[in-house]
Short mmCIF file of N, CA and C in Angstrom, two decimals:
data_model
loop_
_atom_site.label_atom_id
_atom_site.label_comp_id
_atom_site.label_asym_id
_atom_site.label_seq_id
_atom_site.Cartn_x
_atom_site.Cartn_y
_atom_site.Cartn_z
N UNK X 914 38.71 -171.48 -59.72
CA UNK X 914 38.11 -170.99 -60.79
C UNK X 914 40.30 -171.06 -61.55
N UNK X 915 40.45 -171.30 -62.38
CA UNK X 915 41.64 -170.85 -63.27
C UNK X 915 41.63 -169.99 -64.05
N UNK X 916 43.13 -169.61 -63.85
CA UNK X 916 42.74 -168.00 -64.99
C UNK X 916 43.78 -168.86 -66.24
N UNK X 917 43.42 -168.19 -67.66
CA UNK X 917 43.91 -169.46 -68.66
C UNK X 917 45.06 -168.84 -69.24
N UNK X 918 45.37 -167.42 -68.16
CA UNK X 918 46.37 -166.86 -69.01
C UNK X 918 47.74 -166.98 -68.58
N UNK X 919 48.94 -167.33 -68.70
CA UNK X 919 50.13 -167.86 -68.51
C UNK X 919 51.43 -166.62 -68.37
N UNK X 920 51.47 -166.20 -67.55
CA UNK X 920 52.82 -164.67 -67.21
C UNK X 920 53.89 -164.66 -67.35
N UNK X 921 54.35 -164.30 -67.74
CA UNK X 921 56.02 -165.00 -67.96
C UNK X 921 57.01 -163.53 -67.77
N UNK X 922 57.60 -163.98 -66.35
CA UNK X 922 58.35 -162.69 -66.16
C UNK X 922 60.06 -162.91 -66.68
N UNK X 923 60.27 -161.47 -67.34
CA UNK X 923 61.75 -162.11 -67.68
C UNK X 923 62.63 -161.22 -66.77
N UNK X 924 64.04 -162.16 -66.75
CA UNK X 924 64.43 -161.87 -66.21
C UNK X 924 65.87 -161.18 -66.22
N UNK X 925 65.72 -161.15 -67.58
CA UNK X 925 67.14 -161.47 -68.96
C UNK X 925 66.64 -160.51 -69.91
N UNK X 926 67.22 -159.52 -69.90
CA UNK X 926 66.88 -158.16 -70.73
C UNK X 926 67.45 -158.44 -72.35
N UNK X 927 67.88 -158.44 -72.57
CA UNK X 927 68.76 -159.02 -73.66
C UNK X 927 67.98 -160.34 -74.43
N UNK X 928 66.92 -160.80 -74.31
CA UNK X 928 66.87 -161.77 -75.56
C UNK X 928 66.38 -161.50 -76.42
N UNK X 929 66.11 -162.86 -77.26
CA UNK X 929 65.48 -162.77 -78.35
C UNK X 929 64.02 -163.13 -78.19
N UNK X 930 63.79 -162.01 -78.93
CA UNK X 930 61.46 -162.24 -79.53
C UNK X 930 61.45 -162.57 -79.87
N UNK X 931 60.49 -163.78 -80.10
CA UNK X 931 60.03 -164.01 -81.79
C UNK X 931 58.91 -163.11 -81.80
N UNK X 932 58.09 -164.17 -82.63
CA UNK X 932 56.60 -163.56 -82.94
C UNK X 932 55.77 -163.12 -81.90
N UNK X 933 54.74 -162.82 -81.91
CA UNK X 933 53.79 -161.64 -80.63
C UNK X 933 54.79 -161.64 -79.41
N UNK X 934 56.06 -161.34 -79.34
CA UNK X 934 56.42 -160.70 -78.12
C UNK X 934 57.10 -161.81 -77.40
N UNK X 935 56.83 -163.54 -77.66
CA UNK X 935 57.36 -164.60 -76.85
C UNK X 935 58.88 -164.85 -76.75
N UNK X 936 59.89 -164.98 -76.19
CA UNK X 936 61.07 -164.98 -76.55
C UNK X 936 61.61 -166.62 -77.75
N UNK X 937 62.56 -166.56 -77.97
CA UNK X 937 63.11 -167.66 -78.47
C UNK X 937 63.90 -168.65 -77.55
N UNK X 938 64.37 -168.14 -77.24
CA UNK X 938 65.41 -168.74 -76.15
C UNK X 938 64.47 -168.59 -74.87
N UNK X 939 63.92 -169.75 -74.07
CA UNK X 939 63.25 -169.79 -73.03
C UNK X 939 63.94 -169.87 -71.52
N UNK X 940 65.58 -169.58 -71.85
CA UNK X 940 66.34 -169.44 -70.43
C UNK X 940 66.36 -168.04 -69.72
N UNK X 941 65.90 -167.95 -68.75
CA UNK X 941 65.87 -166.86 -67.81
C UNK X 941 64.69 -166.07 -68.12
N UNK X 942 63.76 -167.05 -68.03
CA UNK X 942 62.30 -167.07 -68.17
C UNK X 942 61.32 -167.75 -67.16
N UNK X 943 60.74 -167.01 -66.13
CA UNK X 943 59.19 -167.47 -65.02
C UNK X 943 58.35 -167.32 -65.16
N UNK X 944 57.89 -169.42 -65.59
CA UNK X 944 56.65 -169.18 -66.04
C UNK X 944 55.36 -169.03 -64.74
N UNK X 945 54.17 -167.92 -64.64
CA UNK X 945 54.01 -167.88 -63.91
C UNK X 945 51.97 -168.40 -63.88
N UNK X 946 51.63 -168.82 -63.11
CA UNK X 946 50.40 -169.38 -63.52
C UNK X 946 49.02 -170.07 -62.70
N UNK X 947 48.02 -169.17 -63.23
CA UNK X 947 47.09 -169.87 -61.85
C UNK X 947 45.72 -170.76 -62.48
N UNK X 948 46.79 -172.26 -62.78
CA UNK X 948 45.81 -172.93 -63.65
C UNK X 948 46.11 -174.32 -62.47
N UNK X 949 45.19 -175.37 -62.83
CA UNK X 949 45.66 -177.10 -62.11
C UNK X 949 47.24 -177.08 -62.09
N UNK X 950 47.79 -178.02 -61.39
CA UNK X 950 48.81 -178.41 -61.57
C UNK X 950 49.25 -179.11 -62.99
N UNK X 951 48.17 -180.43 -62.59
CA UNK X 951 48.29 -181.34 -64.33
C UNK X 951 47.71 -179.97 -65.71
N UNK X 952 47.39 -179.21 -65.50
CA UNK X 952 47.30 -179.01 -66.55
C UNK X 952 48.12 -177.87 -67.10
N UNK X 953 48.96 -177.12 -66.13
CA UNK X 953 50.13 -176.74 -66.52
C UNK X 953 51.18 -177.02 -66.77
N UNK X 954 51.38 -178.09 -65.87
CA UNK X 954 52.67 -179.06 -66.53
C UNK X 954 52.02 -179.72 -68.28
N UNK X 955 51.13 -179.95 -68.39
CA UNK X 955 50.64 -179.92 -69.68
C UNK X 955 51.46 -179.02 -70.52
N UNK X 956 50.66 -178.64 -70.97
CA UNK X 956 51.07 -177.04 -71.47
C UNK X 956 52.43 -176.95 -71.24
N UNK X 957 53.93 -176.90 -70.51
CA UNK X 957 54.32 -176.40 -70.47
C UNK X 957 55.36 -177.56 -72.03
N UNK X 958 54.65 -179.25 -70.87
CA UNK X 958 55.32 -180.62 -71.32
C UNK X 958 54.92 -180.70 -73.49
N UNK X 959 54.05 -179.44 -73.66
CA UNK X 959 53.24 -179.23 -75.56
C UNK X 959 54.47 -178.69 -76.21
N UNK X 960 54.14 -177.44 -75.14
CA UNK X 960 56.08 -176.62 -75.50
C UNK X 960 57.47 -176.69 -75.21
N UNK X 961 57.60 -178.23 -74.63
CA UNK X 961 59.10 -178.62 -74.95
C UNK X 961 59.10 -177.53 -74.33
N UNK X 962 59.14 -177.25 -72.94
CA UNK X 962 59.45 -177.00 -71.76
C UNK X 962 60.44 -177.74 -70.62
N UNK X 963 61.90 -177.63 -70.42
CA UNK X 963 61.60 -178.33 -69.57
C UNK X 963 62.26 -177.23 -68.68
N UNK X 964 61.86 -177.62 -67.24
CA UNK X 964 62.22 -176.40 -66.09
C UNK X 964 63.51 -177.67 -65.28
N UNK X 965 64.00 -175.76 -64.51
CA UNK X 965 65.66 -176.53 -63.85
C UNK X 965 64.90 -177.33 -62.54
N UNK X 966 63.82 -175.96 -62.76
CA UNK X 966 63.41 -176.42 -60.76
C UNK X 966 61.48 -175.77 -60.76
N UNK X 967 61.41 -176.79 -59.66
CA UNK X 967 59.74 -176.70 -60.07
C UNK X 967 59.37 -176.32 -57.95
N UNK X 968 58.42 -175.39 -57.43
CA UNK X 968 58.00 -175.04 -56.70
C UNK X 968 56.39 -175.89 -56.28
N UNK X 969 56.31 -176.59 -55.33
CA UNK X 969 55.46 -176.90 -55.09
C UNK X 969 55.01 -176.70 -53.45
N UNK X 970 54.91 -175.30 -53.35
CA UNK X 970 54.63 -175.01 -51.97
C UNK X 970 53.03 -174.27 -51.11
N UNK X 971 52.15 -175.34 -51.71
CA UNK X 971 51.14 -175.75 -50.66
C UNK X 971 51.26 -176.70 -50.06
N UNK X 972 51.42 -176.57 -48.57
CA UNK X 972 51.86 -178.26 -47.97
C UNK X 972 50.64 -179.19 -48.03
N UNK X 973 49.33 -178.40 -47.89
CA UNK X 973 48.15 -179.63 -47.91
C UNK X 973 48.19 -179.96 -48.56
N UNK X 974 48.04 -179.90 -49.41
CA UNK X 974 47.89 -180.63 -51.04
C UNK X 974 48.64 -180.88 -52.35
N UNK X 975 50.56 -180.18 -51.89
CA UNK X 975 51.04 -180.19 -52.83
C UNK X 975 51.88 -181.39 -53.78
N UNK X 976 51.72 -182.87 -53.03
CA UNK X 976 51.88 -184.00 -52.52
C UNK X 976 50.87 -184.97 -53.35
N UNK X 977 49.38 -184.46 -53.61
CA UNK X 977 48.50 -185.24 -54.43
C UNK X 977 48.74 -184.46 -55.85
N UNK X 978 49.41 -183.37 -56.18
CA UNK X 978 49.98 -183.32 -57.62
C UNK X 978 51.03 -183.38 -58.06
N UNK X 979 51.89 -184.21 -57.21
CA UNK X 979 53.02 -185.02 -57.84
C UNK X 979 53.10 -185.67 -59.33
N UNK X 980 52.00 -186.89 -58.93
CA UNK X 980 52.06 -187.41 -60.13
C UNK X 980 52.07 -186.95 -61.42
N UNK X 981 51.34 -186.09 -61.92
CA UNK X 981 51.19 -184.80 -62.65
C UNK X 981 52.84 -184.84 -63.11
N UNK X 982 54.28 -184.78 -62.32
CA UNK X 982 55.00 -184.30 -63.08
C UNK X 982 55.44 -185.77 -64.01
N UNK X 983 55.09 -186.68 -64.08
CA UNK X 983 54.77 -187.75 -64.31
C UNK X 983 55.88 -187.89 -66.06
N UNK X 984 54.59 -186.87 -66.54
CA UNK X 984 54.73 -186.55 -67.85
C UNK X 984 56.46 -185.93 -68.47
N UNK X 985 56.37 -184.93 -66.66
CA UNK X 985 57.77 -184.68 -67.24
C UNK X 985 59.26 -185.50 -67.40
N UNK X 986 59.07 -187.05 -66.02
CA UNK X 986 59.48 -187.56 -66.24
C UNK X 986 59.74 -188.65 -67.85
N UNK X 987 58.93 -189.05 -68.57
CA UNK X 987 58.58 -189.46 -69.58
C UNK X 987 59.90 -188.40 -69.83
N UNK X 988 59.34 -187.50 -70.94
CA UNK X 988 59.91 -186.64 -71.20
C UNK X 988 61.52 -186.85 -71.39
N UNK X 989 61.82 -186.46 -69.92
CA UNK X 989 63.27 -186.25 -69.91
C UNK X 989 63.93 -188.11 -69.88
N UNK X 990 63.69 -188.92 -69.88
CA UNK X 990 64.05 -190.37 -71.28
C UNK X 990 64.21 -190.10 -72.36
N UNK X 991 62.81 -189.94 -72.51
CA UNK X 991 63.11 -189.74 -74.08
C UNK X 991 63.79 -188.95 -74.76
N UNK X 992 63.99 -187.57 -74.10
CA UNK X 992 65.06 -186.72 -74.21
C UNK X 992 66.61 -187.40 -74.48
N UNK X 993 66.63 -187.76 -73.46
CA UNK X 993 68.11 -188.38 -73.27
C UNK X 993 68.28 -189.74 -74.19
N UNK X 994 67.75 -190.26 -74.33
CA UNK X 994 67.58 -191.82 -74.65
C UNK X 994 67.62 -191.36 -76.87
N UNK X 995 67.56 -190.08 -76.90
CA UNK X 995 67.95 -189.33 -78.44
C UNK X 995 68.39 -188.41 -78.48
N UNK X 996 69.21 -187.28 -77.95
CA UNK X 996 69.74 -186.34 -77.78
C UNK X 996 70.49 -186.31 -77.18
N UNK X 997 70.77 -184.53 -76.81
CA UNK X 997 71.94 -184.26 -75.37
C UNK X 997 71.84 -185.15 -74.31
N UNK X 998 72.34 -185.67 -73.30
CA UNK X 998 71.42 -185.56 -71.96
C UNK X 998 70.55 -184.25 -71.40
N UNK X 999 69.67 -184.43 -71.12
CA UNK X 999 68.62 -183.44 -70.37
C UNK X 999 68.61 -182.87 -69.03
N UNK X 1000 69.06 -182.29 -68.13
CA UNK X 1000 69.82 -182.29 -66.41
C UNK X 1000 68.31 -182.70 -66.41
N UNK X 1001 68.31 -182.76 -64.48
CA UNK X 1001 67.67 -184.21 -64.02
C UNK X 1001 66.62 -182.35 -63.63
N UNK X 1002 64.94 -181.79 -62.44
CA UNK X 1002 64.59 -181.29 -62.48
C UNK X 1002 64.50 -180.81 -60.91
N UNK X 1003 64.76 -180.46 -60.64
CA UNK X 1003 65.37 -180.05 -58.83
C UNK X 1003 63.84 -179.64 -58.65
N UNK X 1004 62.53 -180.65 -57.40
CA UNK X 1004 61.58 -179.91 -57.23
C UNK X 1004 61.91 -180.15 -55.69
N UNK X 1005 60.98 -178.98 -55.28
CA UNK X 1005 60.75 -178.66 -53.95
C UNK X 1005 59.46 -178.89 -53.92
N UNK X 1006 58.97 -179.30 -52.90
CA UNK X 1006 57.85 -180.16 -52.60
C UNK X 1006 57.46 -179.85 -50.19
N UNK X 1007 56.44 -178.70 -50.50
CA UNK X 1007 56.47 -178.85 -49.08
C UNK X 1007 55.31 -179.53 -48.49
N UNK X 1008 55.18 -180.09 -47.79
CA UNK X 1008 53.99 -181.05 -47.00
C UNK X 1008 54.54 -180.75 -45.50
N UNK X 1009 53.42 -181.39 -45.11
CA UNK X 1009 52.98 -181.56 -43.63
C UNK X 1009 52.55 -182.75 -43.42
N UNK X 1010 53.34 -182.81 -41.79
CA UNK X 1010 53.85 -183.95 -40.98
C UNK X 1010 53.33 -184.01 -40.11
N UNK X 1011 52.85 -185.23 -39.09
CA UNK X 1011 52.32 -185.23 -38.62
C UNK X 1011 52.79 -187.13 -37.24
N UNK X 1012 53.69 -187.13 -38.18
CA UNK X 1012 54.60 -188.91 -37.81
C UNK X 1012 55.90 -187.86 -36.50
N UNK X 1013 55.93 -188.87 -35.55
CA UNK X 1013 57.14 -188.98 -35.39
C UNK X 1013 58.06 -188.54 -35.83
N UNK X 1014 58.39 -189.59 -37.04
CA UNK X 1014 59.78 -188.76 -37.40
C UNK X 1014 59.10 -188.29 -39.19
N UNK X 1015 58.78 -186.93 -38.94
CA UNK X 1015 58.04 -185.62 -39.51
C UNK X 1015 59.20 -186.01 -41.23
N UNK X 1016 60.26 -185.50 -41.53
CA UNK X 1016 61.16 -186.16 -42.51
C UNK X 1016 61.51 -187.39 -43.06
N UNK X 1017 61.31 -188.40 -42.46
CA UNK X 1017 61.20 -189.35 -42.98
C UNK X 1017 59.64 -189.90 -43.56
N UNK X 1018 58.93 -189.39 -42.63
CA UNK X 1018 57.42 -189.01 -43.20
C UNK X 1018 57.24 -188.90 -44.52
N UNK X 1019 57.61 -187.23 -44.68
CA UNK X 1019 57.90 -186.57 -45.73
C UNK X 1019 57.88 -186.93 -46.98
N UNK X 1020 59.78 -188.39 -46.82
CA UNK X 1020 59.81 -188.77 -47.47
C UNK X 1020 59.19 -189.48 -48.55
N UNK X 1021 58.65 -190.11 -47.19
CA UNK X 1021 57.61 -191.11 -47.78
C UNK X 1021 56.59 -191.02 -48.74
N UNK X 1022 56.44 -189.78 -47.68
CA UNK X 1022 54.83 -189.18 -49.06
C UNK X 1022 55.32 -189.31 -50.26
N UNK X 1023 56.23 -188.34 -50.67
CA UNK X 1023 56.41 -187.95 -51.95
C UNK X 1023 56.88 -188.98 -52.82
N UNK X 1024 57.40 -190.19 -51.93
CA UNK X 1024 57.90 -191.47 -52.99
C UNK X 1024 56.52 -192.22 -53.51
N UNK X 1025 55.65 -192.37 -52.86
CA UNK X 1025 54.14 -193.42 -52.71
C UNK X 1025 53.23 -192.41 -53.49
N UNK X 1026 53.43 -190.93 -53.67
CA UNK X 1026 52.99 -190.09 -54.85
C UNK X 1026 53.83 -190.63 -55.71
N UNK X 1027 54.90 -190.72 -56.70
CA UNK X 1027 55.32 -190.59 -57.71
C UNK X 1027 55.42 -192.03 -57.85
N UNK X 1028 55.35 -192.31 -56.94
CA UNK X 1028 55.73 -194.17 -57.09
C UNK X 1028 56.84 -194.42 -57.58
N UNK X 1029 57.83 -194.24 -56.43
CA UNK X 1029 59.26 -194.29 -57.52
C UNK X 1029 60.01 -194.25 -55.53
N UNK X 1030 60.57 -194.99 -55.01
CA UNK X 1030 61.85 -195.00 -53.86
C UNK X 1030 63.26 -193.98 -54.21
N UNK X 1031 62.97 -192.34 -54.12
CA UNK X 1031 63.75 -191.59 -54.29
C UNK X 1031 65.13 -191.69 -53.39
N UNK X 1032 65.09 -192.80 -52.62
CA UNK X 1032 66.05 -193.27 -51.65
C UNK X 1032 66.37 -194.85 -51.02
N UNK X 1033 67.28 -195.55 -51.49
CA UNK X 1033 67.00 -196.51 -50.75
C UNK X 1033 67.49 -196.64 -49.45
N UNK X 1034 66.47 -197.87 -48.91
CA UNK X 1034 66.55 -197.82 -47.58
C UNK X 1034 67.56 -197.69 -46.68
N UNK X 1035 69.00 -198.36 -46.70
CA UNK X 1035 70.34 -198.71 -46.77
C UNK X 1035 70.75 -197.23 -46.25
N UNK X 1036 70.66 -196.77 -47.01
CA UNK X 1036 71.34 -195.10 -46.74
C UNK X 1036 71.30 -194.39 -45.36
N UNK X 1037 72.15 -193.86 -45.05
CA UNK X 1037 71.91 -193.11 -43.98
C UNK X 1037 72.44 -191.70 -43.74
N UNK X 1038 72.33 -190.63 -44.71
CA UNK X 1038 73.19 -190.00 -44.89
C UNK X 1038 71.49 -189.08 -45.31
N UNK X 1039 70.58 -188.07 -44.70
CA UNK X 1039 70.10 -187.90 -44.59
C UNK X 1039 69.39 -186.38 -45.62
N UNK X 1040 70.16 -185.49 -46.68
CA UNK X 1040 70.13 -184.69 -47.21
C UNK X 1040 70.78 -185.63 -48.87
N UNK X 1041 71.47 -186.12 -48.62
CA UNK X 1041 71.82 -185.96 -49.92
C UNK X 1041 72.62 -185.51 -50.46
N UNK X 1042 73.60 -184.56 -50.04
CA UNK X 1042 74.31 -183.93 -50.63
C UNK X 1042 74.40 -182.70 -50.62
N UNK X 1043 74.97 -181.82 -50.52
CA UNK X 1043 74.57 -180.05 -50.34
C UNK X 1043 74.10 -179.56 -51.64
N UNK X 1044 73.72 -178.25 -51.66
CA UNK X 1044 73.15 -177.86 -52.24
C UNK X 1044 73.60 -177.61 -54.26
N UNK X 1045 75.08 -177.89 -54.66
CA UNK X 1045 76.18 -177.15 -55.56
C UNK X 1045 76.37 -179.15 -55.93
N UNK X 1046 76.46 -179.82 -55.22
CA UNK X 1046 76.78 -181.12 -56.49
C UNK X 1046 75.45 -181.76 -56.54
N UNK X 1047 74.84 -182.53 -56.85
CA UNK X 1047 74.54 -183.14 -57.74
C UNK X 1047 74.43 -184.66 -57.09
N UNK X 1048 73.43 -184.84 -57.46
CA UNK X 1048 73.04 -186.31 -56.08
C UNK X 1048 73.49 -187.51 -56.10
N UNK X 1049 74.43 -188.30 -55.40
CA UNK X 1049 74.52 -189.44 -55.24
C UNK X 1049 73.70 -190.46 -56.32
N UNK X 1050 74.81 -191.28 -57.38
CA UNK X 1050 73.46 -191.87 -57.89
C UNK X 1050 72.91 -192.79 -57.71
N UNK X 1051 73.01 -193.61 -55.95
CA UNK X 1051 71.88 -193.65 -55.08
C UNK X 1051 70.76 -193.26 -55.12
N UNK X 1052 71.19 -192.34 -54.89
CA UNK X 1052 69.07 -190.91 -54.41
C UNK X 1052 69.55 -189.64 -55.08
N UNK X 1053 68.23 -189.84 -54.95
CA UNK X 1053 67.65 -188.61 -55.75
C UNK X 1053 66.86 -187.13 -55.17
N UNK X 1054 67.48 -187.67 -53.92
CA UNK X 1054 67.34 -186.55 -52.77
C UNK X 1054 68.17 -185.33 -52.54
N UNK X 1055 67.97 -184.06 -52.85
CA UNK X 1055 68.33 -183.41 -52.28
C UNK X 1055 68.96 -182.33 -50.87
N UNK X 1056 67.96 -182.64 -50.04
CA UNK X 1056 67.93 -181.88 -49.66
C UNK X 1056 66.43 -182.27 -48.86
N UNK X 1057 66.34 -182.86 -47.39
CA UNK X 1057 64.45 -182.75 -46.75
C UNK X 1057 64.82 -181.72 -45.65
N UNK X 1058 64.24 -180.69 -44.95
CA UNK X 1058 64.39 -179.66 -44.11
C UNK X 1058 63.20 -179.91 -43.94
N UNK X 1059 63.01 -179.91 -42.00
CA UNK X 1059 62.33 -179.33 -41.07
C UNK X 1059 62.03 -177.63 -41.45
N UNK X 1060 60.84 -177.28 -41.99
CA UNK X 1060 60.72 -176.15 -42.13
C UNK X 1060 60.09 -175.19 -40.98
N UNK X 1061 58.90 -175.70 -40.21
CA UNK X 1061 58.34 -175.32 -39.34
C UNK X 1061 57.40 -176.28 -38.35
N UNK X 1062 57.16 -175.37 -37.20
CA UNK X 1062 56.53 -176.74 -36.49
C UNK X 1062 55.06 -175.60 -36.26
N UNK X 1063 53.94 -176.01 -36.96
CA UNK X 1063 52.34 -175.80 -37.26
C UNK X 1063 52.30 -175.89 -36.17
N UNK X 1064 51.98 -176.91 -35.16
CA UNK X 1064 51.12 -177.29 -34.17
C UNK X 1064 52.62 -178.45 -32.99
N UNK X 1065 51.84 -178.48 -31.61
CA UNK X 1065 52.78 -179.51 -31.04
C UNK X 1065 52.99 -180.72 -32.04
N UNK X 1066 52.18 -180.91 -32.52
CA UNK X 1066 51.93 -182.65 -33.89
C UNK X 1066 51.86 -182.31 -35.17
N UNK X 1067 51.98 -180.90 -35.36
CA UNK X 1067 52.31 -180.53 -37.33
C UNK X 1067 53.71 -180.10 -37.18
N UNK X 1068 54.48 -180.75 -38.24
CA UNK X 1068 55.57 -180.11 -39.50
C UNK X 1068 54.90 -180.03 -40.48
N UNK X 1069 55.38 -178.34 -41.02
CA UNK X 1069 55.27 -178.73 -42.32
C UNK X 1069 57.47 -178.70 -42.64
N UNK X 1070 57.71 -179.73 -44.20
CA UNK X 1070 58.81 -179.80 -44.51
C UNK X 1070 59.17 -179.85 -45.38
N UNK X 1071 59.98 -179.54 -46.02
CA UNK X 1071 60.59 -179.43 -47.58
C UNK X 1071 61.14 -180.39 -48.06
N UNK X 1072 60.45 -181.28 -49.33
CA UNK X 1072 61.56 -182.11 -50.31
C UNK X 1072 62.11 -181.64 -50.84
N UNK X 1073 63.74 -181.86 -50.97
CA UNK X 1073 63.95 -180.93 -52.17
C UNK X 1073 64.18 -182.28 -52.96
N UNK X 1074 64.56 -182.48 -54.81
CA UNK X 1074 64.68 -183.92 -54.92
C UNK X 1074 64.64 -184.22 -56.14
N UNK X 1075 66.13 -184.79 -56.45
CA UNK X 1075 65.34 -184.63 -58.42
C UNK X 1075 64.84 -185.28 -58.71
N UNK X 1076 63.72 -184.80 -59.98
CA UNK X 1076 62.94 -185.85 -60.41
C UNK X 1076 63.26 -186.79 -61.37
N UNK X 1077 63.37 -188.10 -60.96
CA UNK X 1077 64.47 -188.91 -61.43
C UNK X 1077 63.57 -189.33 -63.31
N UNK X 1078 63.85 -189.82 -63.91
CA UNK X 1078 63.18 -189.97 -65.26
C UNK X 1078 63.29 -191.89 -65.03
N UNK X 1079 62.38 -191.93 -66.15
CA UNK X 1079 61.43 -192.76 -65.57
C UNK X 1079 62.51 -194.60 -66.45
N UNK X 1080 62.38 -195.67 -66.28
CA UNK X 1080 62.84 -196.20 -66.96
C UNK X 1080 62.55 -196.88 -68.25
N UNK X 1081 62.80 -196.93 -69.25
CA UNK X 1081 62.66 -197.23 -70.67
C UNK X 1081 61.87 -198.10 -70.98
N UNK X 1082 61.40 -199.21 -70.05
CA UNK X 1082 60.04 -200.20 -69.78
C UNK X 1082 58.85 -199.52 -68.68
N UNK X 1083 59.39 -198.39 -68.09
CA UNK X 1083 57.79 -197.73 -67.07
C UNK X 1083 57.39 -197.16 -67.84
N UNK X 1084 56.04 -197.53 -68.23
CA UNK X 1084 55.14 -196.39 -68.95
C UNK X 1084 54.84 -195.49 -67.20
N UNK X 1085 54.18 -194.34 -67.80
CA UNK X 1085 53.99 -193.39 -66.23
C UNK X 1085 52.46 -193.98 -65.77
N UNK X 1086 52.13 -193.98 -64.60
CA UNK X 1086 51.15 -194.57 -63.99
C UNK X 1086 49.57 -193.53 -64.92
N UNK X 1087 48.81 -194.12 -65.18
CA UNK X 1087 47.34 -192.76 -65.27
C UNK X 1087 46.84 -192.62 -64.01
N UNK X 1088 45.84 -191.22 -63.75
CA UNK X 1088 45.51 -190.61 -63.40
C UNK X 1088 44.09 -190.05 -63.65
#
């Protein structure tokens, strides 16, 4: 069951209040919801809210929800074409892998779900840069990390990447 209420935790006590106690300026706000990911993303997109970070921390199913982020990919592309540049969204997606190369397998799972190659095959750099620098222009991967070994053949991996904008000629996949 999903809870229709979306809670806001304010990090900034000096925010401007609008009607109904909502903040006019969405900076410094954390959105918490108990909803299906696609419904939650749709709600935020409808209100023109583009986050800085998205944490998908259910490793058993997080990869399956990545396609719902295409609404933001389309929004980023439209915004950057018509107005000031929109910063890329950093996504932290946790997943399980039982492959011999769990880091490479996790990246492949994310790429397959997004239907987009995050990193060209000819690059050998594993993390795509340090945590303070933007990704190199040839990679959207920020960091890939082995979180823990769940069992001898099952590993939890976190793939942190910048959500790539859609190409202007590309339409979002339907799901």
